[in-house]
CSV table of C-alpha atoms in Angstrom, one decimal:
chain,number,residue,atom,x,y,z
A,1,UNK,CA,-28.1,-34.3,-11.1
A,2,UNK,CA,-27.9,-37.6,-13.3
A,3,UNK,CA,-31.6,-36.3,-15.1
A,4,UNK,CA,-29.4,-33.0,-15.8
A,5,UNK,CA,-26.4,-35.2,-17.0
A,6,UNK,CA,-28.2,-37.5,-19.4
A,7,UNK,CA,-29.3,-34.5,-21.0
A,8,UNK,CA,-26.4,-32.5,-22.1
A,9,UNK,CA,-25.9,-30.0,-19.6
A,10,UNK,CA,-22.9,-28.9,-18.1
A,11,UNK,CA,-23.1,-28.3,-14.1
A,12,UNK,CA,-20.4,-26.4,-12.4
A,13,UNK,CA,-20.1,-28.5,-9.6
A,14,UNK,CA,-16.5,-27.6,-9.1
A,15,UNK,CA,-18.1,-24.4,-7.0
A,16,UNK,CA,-19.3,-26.5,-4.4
A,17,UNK,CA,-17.5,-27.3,-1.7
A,18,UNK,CA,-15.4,-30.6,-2.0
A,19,UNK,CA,-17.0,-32.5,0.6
A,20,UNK,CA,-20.8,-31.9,-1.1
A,21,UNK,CA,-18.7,-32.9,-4.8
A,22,UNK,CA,-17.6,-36.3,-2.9
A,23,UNK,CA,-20.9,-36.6,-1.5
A,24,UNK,CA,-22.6,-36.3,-4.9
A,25,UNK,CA,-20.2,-38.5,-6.4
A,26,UNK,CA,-21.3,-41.1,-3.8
A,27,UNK,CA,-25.0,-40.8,-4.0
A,28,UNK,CA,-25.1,-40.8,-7.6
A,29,UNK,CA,-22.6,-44.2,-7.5
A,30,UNK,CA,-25.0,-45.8,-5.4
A,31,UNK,CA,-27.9,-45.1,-8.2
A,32,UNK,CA,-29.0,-48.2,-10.1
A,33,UNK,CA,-32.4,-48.2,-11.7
A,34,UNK,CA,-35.4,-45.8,-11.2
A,35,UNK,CA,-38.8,-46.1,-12.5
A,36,UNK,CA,-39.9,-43.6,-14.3
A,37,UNK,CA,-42.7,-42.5,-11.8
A,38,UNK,CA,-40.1,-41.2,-9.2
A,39,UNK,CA,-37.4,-39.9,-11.7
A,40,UNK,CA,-41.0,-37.7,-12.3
A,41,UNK,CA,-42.1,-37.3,-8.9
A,42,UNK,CA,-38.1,-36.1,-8.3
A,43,UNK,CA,-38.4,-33.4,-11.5
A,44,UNK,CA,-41.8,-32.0,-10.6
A,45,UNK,CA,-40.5,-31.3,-6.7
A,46,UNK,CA,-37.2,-29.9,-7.6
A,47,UNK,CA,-39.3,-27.3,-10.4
A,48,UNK,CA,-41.6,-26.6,-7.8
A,49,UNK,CA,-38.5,-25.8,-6.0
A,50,UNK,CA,-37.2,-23.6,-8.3
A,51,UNK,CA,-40.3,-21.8,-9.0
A,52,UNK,CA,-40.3,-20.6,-5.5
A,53,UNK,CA,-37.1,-19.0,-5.1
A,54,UNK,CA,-38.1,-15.3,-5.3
A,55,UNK,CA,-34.3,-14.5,-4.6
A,56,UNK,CA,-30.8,-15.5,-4.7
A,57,UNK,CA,-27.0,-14.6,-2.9
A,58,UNK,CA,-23.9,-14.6,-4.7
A,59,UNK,CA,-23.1,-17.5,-2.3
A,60,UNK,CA,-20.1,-17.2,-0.2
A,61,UNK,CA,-18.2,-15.1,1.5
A,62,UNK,CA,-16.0,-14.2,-1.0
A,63,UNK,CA,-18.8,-13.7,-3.6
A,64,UNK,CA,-20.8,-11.7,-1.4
A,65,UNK,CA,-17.6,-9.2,-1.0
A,66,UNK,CA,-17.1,-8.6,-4.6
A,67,UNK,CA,-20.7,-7.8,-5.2
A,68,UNK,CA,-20.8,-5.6,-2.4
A,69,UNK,CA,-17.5,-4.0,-3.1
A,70,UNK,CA,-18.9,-1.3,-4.8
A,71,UNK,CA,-21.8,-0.1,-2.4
A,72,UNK,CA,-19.6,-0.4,0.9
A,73,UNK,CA,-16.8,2.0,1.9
A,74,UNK,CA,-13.4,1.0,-0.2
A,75,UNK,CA,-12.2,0.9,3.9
A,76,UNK,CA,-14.5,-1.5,4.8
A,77,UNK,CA,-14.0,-3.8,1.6
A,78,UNK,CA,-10.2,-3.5,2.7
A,79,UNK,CA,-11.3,-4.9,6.3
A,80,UNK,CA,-13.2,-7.3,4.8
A,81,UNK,CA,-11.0,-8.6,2.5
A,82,UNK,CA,-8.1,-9.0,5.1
A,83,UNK,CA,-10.5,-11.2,7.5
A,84,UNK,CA,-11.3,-13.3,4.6
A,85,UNK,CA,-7.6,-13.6,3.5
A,86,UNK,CA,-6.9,-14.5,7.1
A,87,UNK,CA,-9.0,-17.1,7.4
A,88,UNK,CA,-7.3,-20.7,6.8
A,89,UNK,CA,-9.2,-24.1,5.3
A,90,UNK,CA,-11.0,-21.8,2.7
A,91,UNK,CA,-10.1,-22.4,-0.9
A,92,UNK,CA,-7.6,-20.0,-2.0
A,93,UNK,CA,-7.7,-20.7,-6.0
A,94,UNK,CA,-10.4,-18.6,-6.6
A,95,UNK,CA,-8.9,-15.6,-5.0
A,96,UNK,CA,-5.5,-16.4,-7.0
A,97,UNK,CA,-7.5,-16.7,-10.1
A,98,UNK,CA,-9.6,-13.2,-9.6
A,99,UNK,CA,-6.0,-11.6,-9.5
A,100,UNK,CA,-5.4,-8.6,-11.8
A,101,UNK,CA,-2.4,-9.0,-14.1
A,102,UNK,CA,-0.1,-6.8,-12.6
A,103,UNK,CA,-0.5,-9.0,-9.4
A,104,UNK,CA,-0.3,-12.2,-11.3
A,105,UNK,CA,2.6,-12.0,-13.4
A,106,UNK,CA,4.8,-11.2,-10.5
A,107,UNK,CA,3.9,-15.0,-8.7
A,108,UNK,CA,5.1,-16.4,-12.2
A,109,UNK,CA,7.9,-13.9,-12.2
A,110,UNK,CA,9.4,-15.0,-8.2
A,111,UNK,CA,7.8,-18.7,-7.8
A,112,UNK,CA,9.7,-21.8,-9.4
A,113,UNK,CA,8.5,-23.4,-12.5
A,114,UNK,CA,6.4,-25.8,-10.7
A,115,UNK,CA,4.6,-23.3,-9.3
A,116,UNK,CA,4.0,-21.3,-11.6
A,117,UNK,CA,2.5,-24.3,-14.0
A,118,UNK,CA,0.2,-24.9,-10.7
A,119,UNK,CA,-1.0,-21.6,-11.4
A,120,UNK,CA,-1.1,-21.9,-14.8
A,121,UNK,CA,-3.1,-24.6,-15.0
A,122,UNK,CA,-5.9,-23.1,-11.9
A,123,UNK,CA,-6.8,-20.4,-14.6
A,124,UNK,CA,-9.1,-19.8,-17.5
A,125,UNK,CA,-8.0,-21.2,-20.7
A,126,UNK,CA,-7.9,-17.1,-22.4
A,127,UNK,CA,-6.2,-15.9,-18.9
A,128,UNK,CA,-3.4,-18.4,-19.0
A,129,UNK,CA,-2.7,-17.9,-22.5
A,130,UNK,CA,-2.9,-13.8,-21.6
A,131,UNK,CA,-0.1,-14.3,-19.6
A,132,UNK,CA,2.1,-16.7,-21.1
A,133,UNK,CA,1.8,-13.7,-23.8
A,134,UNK,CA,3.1,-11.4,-21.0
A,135,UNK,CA,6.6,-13.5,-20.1
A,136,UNK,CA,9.8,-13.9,-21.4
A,137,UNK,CA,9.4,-16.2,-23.9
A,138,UNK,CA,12.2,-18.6,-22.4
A,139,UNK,CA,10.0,-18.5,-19.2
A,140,UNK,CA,6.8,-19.1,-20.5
A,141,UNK,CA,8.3,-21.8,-22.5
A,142,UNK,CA,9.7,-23.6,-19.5
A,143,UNK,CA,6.6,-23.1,-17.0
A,144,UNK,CA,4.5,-24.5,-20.3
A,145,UNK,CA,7.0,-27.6,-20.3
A,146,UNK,CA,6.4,-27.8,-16.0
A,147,UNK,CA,2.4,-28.3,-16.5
A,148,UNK,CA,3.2,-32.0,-17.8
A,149,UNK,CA,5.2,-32.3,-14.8
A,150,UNK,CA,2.1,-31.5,-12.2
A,151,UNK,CA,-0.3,-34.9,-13.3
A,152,UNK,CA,0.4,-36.3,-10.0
A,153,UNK,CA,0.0,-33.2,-7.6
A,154,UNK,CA,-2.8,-34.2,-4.8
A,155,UNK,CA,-5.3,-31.9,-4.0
A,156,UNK,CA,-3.8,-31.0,-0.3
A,157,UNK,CA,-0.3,-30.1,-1.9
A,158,UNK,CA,-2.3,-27.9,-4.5
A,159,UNK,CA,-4.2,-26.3,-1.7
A,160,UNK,CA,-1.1,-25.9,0.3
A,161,UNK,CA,0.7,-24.4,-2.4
A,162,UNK,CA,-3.1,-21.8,-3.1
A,163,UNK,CA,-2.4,-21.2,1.2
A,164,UNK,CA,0.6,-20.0,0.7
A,165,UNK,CA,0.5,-17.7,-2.6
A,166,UNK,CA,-2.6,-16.1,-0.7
A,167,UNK,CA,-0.3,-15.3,2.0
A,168,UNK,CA,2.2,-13.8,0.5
A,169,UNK,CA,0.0,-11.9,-3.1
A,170,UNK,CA,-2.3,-11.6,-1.9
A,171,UNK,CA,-2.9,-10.0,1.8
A,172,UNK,CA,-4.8,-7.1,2.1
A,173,UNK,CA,-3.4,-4.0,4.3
A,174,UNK,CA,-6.1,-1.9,6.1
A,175,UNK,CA,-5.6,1.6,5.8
A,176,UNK,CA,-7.1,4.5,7.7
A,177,UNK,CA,-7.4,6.7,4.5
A,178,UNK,CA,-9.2,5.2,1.0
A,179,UNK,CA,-6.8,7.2,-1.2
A,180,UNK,CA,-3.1,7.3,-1.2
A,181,UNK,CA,-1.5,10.3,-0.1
A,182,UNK,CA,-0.5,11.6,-3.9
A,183,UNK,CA,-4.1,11.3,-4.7
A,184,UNK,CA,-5.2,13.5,-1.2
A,185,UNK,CA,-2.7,15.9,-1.6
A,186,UNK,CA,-3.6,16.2,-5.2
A,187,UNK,CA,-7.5,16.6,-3.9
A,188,UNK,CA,-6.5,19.5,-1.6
A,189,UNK,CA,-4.0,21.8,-4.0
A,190,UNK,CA,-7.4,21.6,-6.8
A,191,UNK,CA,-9.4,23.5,-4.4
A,192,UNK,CA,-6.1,25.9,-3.4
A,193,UNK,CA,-6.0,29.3,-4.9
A,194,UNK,CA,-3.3,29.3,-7.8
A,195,UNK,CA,-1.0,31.5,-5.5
A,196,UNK,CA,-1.5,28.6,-2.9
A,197,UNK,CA,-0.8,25.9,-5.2
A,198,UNK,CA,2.0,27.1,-7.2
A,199,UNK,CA,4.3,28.2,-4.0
A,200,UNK,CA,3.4,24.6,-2.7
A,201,UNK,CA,4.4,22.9,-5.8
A,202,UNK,CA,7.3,24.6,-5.7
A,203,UNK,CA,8.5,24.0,-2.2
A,204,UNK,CA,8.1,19.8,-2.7
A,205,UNK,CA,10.1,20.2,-6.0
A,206,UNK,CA,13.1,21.3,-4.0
A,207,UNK,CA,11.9,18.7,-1.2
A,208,UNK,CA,10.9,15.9,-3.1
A,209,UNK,CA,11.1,16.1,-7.1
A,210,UNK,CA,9.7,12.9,-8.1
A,211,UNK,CA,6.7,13.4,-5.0
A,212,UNK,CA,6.0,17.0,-6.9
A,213,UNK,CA,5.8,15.5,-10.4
A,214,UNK,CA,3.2,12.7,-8.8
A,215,UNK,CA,1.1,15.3,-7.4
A,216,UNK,CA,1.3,17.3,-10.4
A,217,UNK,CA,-0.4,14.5,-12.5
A,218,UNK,CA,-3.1,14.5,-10.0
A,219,UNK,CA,-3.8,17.4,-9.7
A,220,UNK,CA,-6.5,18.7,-12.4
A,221,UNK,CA,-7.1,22.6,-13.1
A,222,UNK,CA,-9.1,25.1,-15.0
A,223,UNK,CA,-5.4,26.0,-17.9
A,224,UNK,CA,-5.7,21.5,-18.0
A,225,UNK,CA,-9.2,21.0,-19.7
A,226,UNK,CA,-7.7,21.8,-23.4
A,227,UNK,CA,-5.0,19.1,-22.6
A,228,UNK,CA,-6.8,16.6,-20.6
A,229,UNK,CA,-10.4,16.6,-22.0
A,230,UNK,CA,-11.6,15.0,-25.3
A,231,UNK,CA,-13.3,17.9,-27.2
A,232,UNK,CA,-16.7,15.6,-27.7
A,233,UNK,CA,-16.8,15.6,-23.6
A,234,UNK,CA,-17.0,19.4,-23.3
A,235,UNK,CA,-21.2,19.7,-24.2
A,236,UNK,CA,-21.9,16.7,-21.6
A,237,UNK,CA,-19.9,18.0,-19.0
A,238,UNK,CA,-21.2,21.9,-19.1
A,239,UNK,CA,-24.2,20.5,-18.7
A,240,UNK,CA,-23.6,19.1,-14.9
A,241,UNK,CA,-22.0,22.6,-14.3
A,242,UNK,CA,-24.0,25.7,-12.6
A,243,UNK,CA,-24.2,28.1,-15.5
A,244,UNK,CA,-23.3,31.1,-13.0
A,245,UNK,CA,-20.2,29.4,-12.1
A,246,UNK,CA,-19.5,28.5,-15.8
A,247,UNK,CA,-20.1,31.7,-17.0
A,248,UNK,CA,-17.8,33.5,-13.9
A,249,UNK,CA,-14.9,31.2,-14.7
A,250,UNK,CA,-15.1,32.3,-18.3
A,251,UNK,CA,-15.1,35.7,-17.5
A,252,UNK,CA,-12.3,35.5,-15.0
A,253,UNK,CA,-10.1,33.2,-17.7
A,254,UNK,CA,-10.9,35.7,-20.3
A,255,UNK,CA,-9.6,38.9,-18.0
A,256,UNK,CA,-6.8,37.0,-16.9
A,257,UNK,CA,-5.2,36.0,-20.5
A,258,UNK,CA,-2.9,33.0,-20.9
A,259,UNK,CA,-3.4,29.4,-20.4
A,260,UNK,CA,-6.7,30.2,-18.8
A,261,UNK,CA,-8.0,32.3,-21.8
A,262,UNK,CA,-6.8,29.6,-24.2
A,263,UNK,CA,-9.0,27.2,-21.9
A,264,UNK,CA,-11.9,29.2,-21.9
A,265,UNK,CA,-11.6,29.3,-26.0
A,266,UNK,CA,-11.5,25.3,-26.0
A,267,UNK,CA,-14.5,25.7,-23.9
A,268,UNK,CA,-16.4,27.5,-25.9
A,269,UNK,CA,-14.8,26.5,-29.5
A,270,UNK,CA,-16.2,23.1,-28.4
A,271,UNK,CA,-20.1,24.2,-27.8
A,272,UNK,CA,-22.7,25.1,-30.4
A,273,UNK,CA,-22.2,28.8,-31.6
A,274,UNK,CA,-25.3,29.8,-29.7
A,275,UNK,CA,-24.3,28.8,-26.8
A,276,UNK,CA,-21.0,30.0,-26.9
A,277,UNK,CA,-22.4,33.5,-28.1
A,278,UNK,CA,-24.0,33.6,-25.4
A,279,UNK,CA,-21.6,32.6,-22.6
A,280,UNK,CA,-19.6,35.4,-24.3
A,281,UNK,CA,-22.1,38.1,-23.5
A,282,UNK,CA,-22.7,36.8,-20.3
A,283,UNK,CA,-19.5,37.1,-19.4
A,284,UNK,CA,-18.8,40.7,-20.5
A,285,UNK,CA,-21.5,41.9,-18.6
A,286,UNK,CA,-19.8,40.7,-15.4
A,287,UNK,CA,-16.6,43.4,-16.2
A,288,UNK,CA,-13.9,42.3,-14.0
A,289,UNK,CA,-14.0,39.0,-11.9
A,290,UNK,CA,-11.6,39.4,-8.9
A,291,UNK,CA,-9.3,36.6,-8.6
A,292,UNK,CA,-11.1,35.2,-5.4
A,293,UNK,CA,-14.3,34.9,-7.0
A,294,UNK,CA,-12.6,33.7,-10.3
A,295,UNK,CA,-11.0,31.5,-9.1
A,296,UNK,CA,-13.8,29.9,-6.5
A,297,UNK,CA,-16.0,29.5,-10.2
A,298,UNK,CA,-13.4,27.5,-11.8
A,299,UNK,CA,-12.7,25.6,-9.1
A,300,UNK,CA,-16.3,24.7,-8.9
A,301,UNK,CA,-16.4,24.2,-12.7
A,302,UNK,CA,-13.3,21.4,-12.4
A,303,UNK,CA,-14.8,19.8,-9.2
A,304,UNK,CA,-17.8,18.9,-11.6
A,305,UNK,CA,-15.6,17.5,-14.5
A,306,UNK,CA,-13.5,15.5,-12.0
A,307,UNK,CA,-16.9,14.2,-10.2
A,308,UNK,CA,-17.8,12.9,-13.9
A,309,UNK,CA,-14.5,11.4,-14.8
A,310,UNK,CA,-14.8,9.3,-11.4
A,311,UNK,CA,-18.0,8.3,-12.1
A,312,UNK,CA,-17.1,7.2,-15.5
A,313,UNK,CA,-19.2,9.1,-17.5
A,314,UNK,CA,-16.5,11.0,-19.4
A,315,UNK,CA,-12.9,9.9,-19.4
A,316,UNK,CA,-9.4,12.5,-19.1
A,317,UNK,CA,-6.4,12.1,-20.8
A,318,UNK,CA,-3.7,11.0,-18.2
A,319,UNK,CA,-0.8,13.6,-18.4
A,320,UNK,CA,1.8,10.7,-19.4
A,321,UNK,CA,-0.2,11.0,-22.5
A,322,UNK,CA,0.5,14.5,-23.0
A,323,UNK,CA,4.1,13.7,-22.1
A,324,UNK,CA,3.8,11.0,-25.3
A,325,UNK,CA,2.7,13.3,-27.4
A,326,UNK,CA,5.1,15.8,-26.9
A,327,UNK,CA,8.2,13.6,-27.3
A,328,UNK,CA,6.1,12.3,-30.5
């Protein structure tokens, strides 16, 4: 460590547990002089060492969760999580520090101004000056003022003080289902026939208005694609989309009239004219698509452009943006 140290480099020790930082701190205080023979003996063993290692963990159990979190079940992460966050004697800052801001700026928002300049000072330079951006200036002002105040905190008090933030941000509930019910509900009307899904709709507005407007922006149909897809997206997507069931939904929009004709234009406005030309003559040899089958295909086509947009290869427009515009 002191060979590492002499020349320049910056370890981040502060990872390590606080009893192997002490220990380091004592080992390298009883250090005096060494000859040069062992300081190279020392080097050689720890690069052979090094050179070994075919393979390395994240290193904790906390590390290890977050690089799994996107292979495993979102359920299981949940689980996971919750033991983790139950478990005392583990050091909490971490945790507070990995917080998204939504779940931050409400400990700055509820906590005293002590507190908060606790937190203040646990995070990264950029994150702490993100959100002093995101207070009330007279609050930001005064938890700023409160970090002078914390010089003689003790360790225990500051990881009392982590304890009990964890316990009350940031516990994690375990729920039987990985999506909220909006999101399932939303999930089950895409796949409904339109006859289906409209008299639903209809019987939660009188039920439950603001659960109906919820469901309605997650719900994503065949008459949303001019709305909610960018124009640039439509080539990439058609291509992860049989062209039977492409061609069947066109022909069914088409015969229909409407929002779903004006979709199937965008569609096809938004392709090269070959193409196009020839989804339209593929199409008019099919005559008239019954509304089962018609709708089936465009079920099938939206299915495919939602299973892109999770996966992050193409993005939708949220329907709050539509609601922007319009009011624009």
């Amino acid at each position: 460590m002191q060979l590492l140290i002499s020349d320049g480099n910056k370890l981040a020790l502060s990872s390590l547990p606080e009893n192997i930082q002490a220990d380091l701190a004592t080992e390298l205080g009883e250090i005096r002089l060494v000859d040069r023979a062992t300081v190279n003996a020392v080097a050689e063993e720890f690069a052979e060492i090094l050179a070994s290692i075919g393979l390395s963990a994240p290193g904790g159990a906390s590390a290890a969760l977050a690089a799994l979190s996107e292979h495993i079940s979102p359920a299981l992460a949940r689980k996971l999580q919750a033991q983790l966050d139950a478990q005392k004697g583990r050091d909490p800052w971490p945790r507070i520090a990995g917080l998204e801001m939504e779940q931050l700026l409400p400990i700055f928002e509820a906590e005293s101004m002590e507190v908060g300049a606790i937190v203040l000072s646990k995070l990264t330079v950029e994150r702490a000056a993100e959100v002093l951006g995101a207070l009330p200036g007279e609050r930001a002002r005064r938890i700023t003022f409160a970090v002078s105040q914390t010089e003689t905190a003790t360790p225990d008090a500051i990881a009392r003080i982590g304890e009990a933030l964890i316990d009350e941000y940031c516990q994690t509930t375990v729920t039987a289902f990985e999506k909220p019910p909006v999101d399932r509900i939303g999930a089950i009307l895409n796949s409904s026939p339109a006859s289906t899904r409209d008299d639903l709709l209809n019987g939660l507005e009188g039920s439950d208005a603001e659960l109906a407007k919820s469901v309605r922006k997650a719900i994503f149909t065949f008459a949303d694609i001019p709305l909610r897809m960018q124009p640039t997206d439509i080539p990439a997507a058609l291509r992860s989309i049989d062209p039977e069931d492409l061609n069947t939904a066109i022909a069914y929009a088409q015969g229909e009239g409407g929002e779903l004709n004006d979709s199937a234009e965008h569609v096809l406005a938004n392709i090269s004219q070959r193409m196009a030309g020839q989804m339209r003559e593929d199409a008019a040899e099919m005559g008239k698509v019954s509304a089962k089958v018609g709708e089936a295909a465009m079920n099938k086509v939206t299915a495919a452009i939602r299973a892109l947009a999770d996966a992050g290869t193409i993005k939708l427009r949220s329907p709050d943006d539509e609601e922007q515009d319009d009011a624009a």
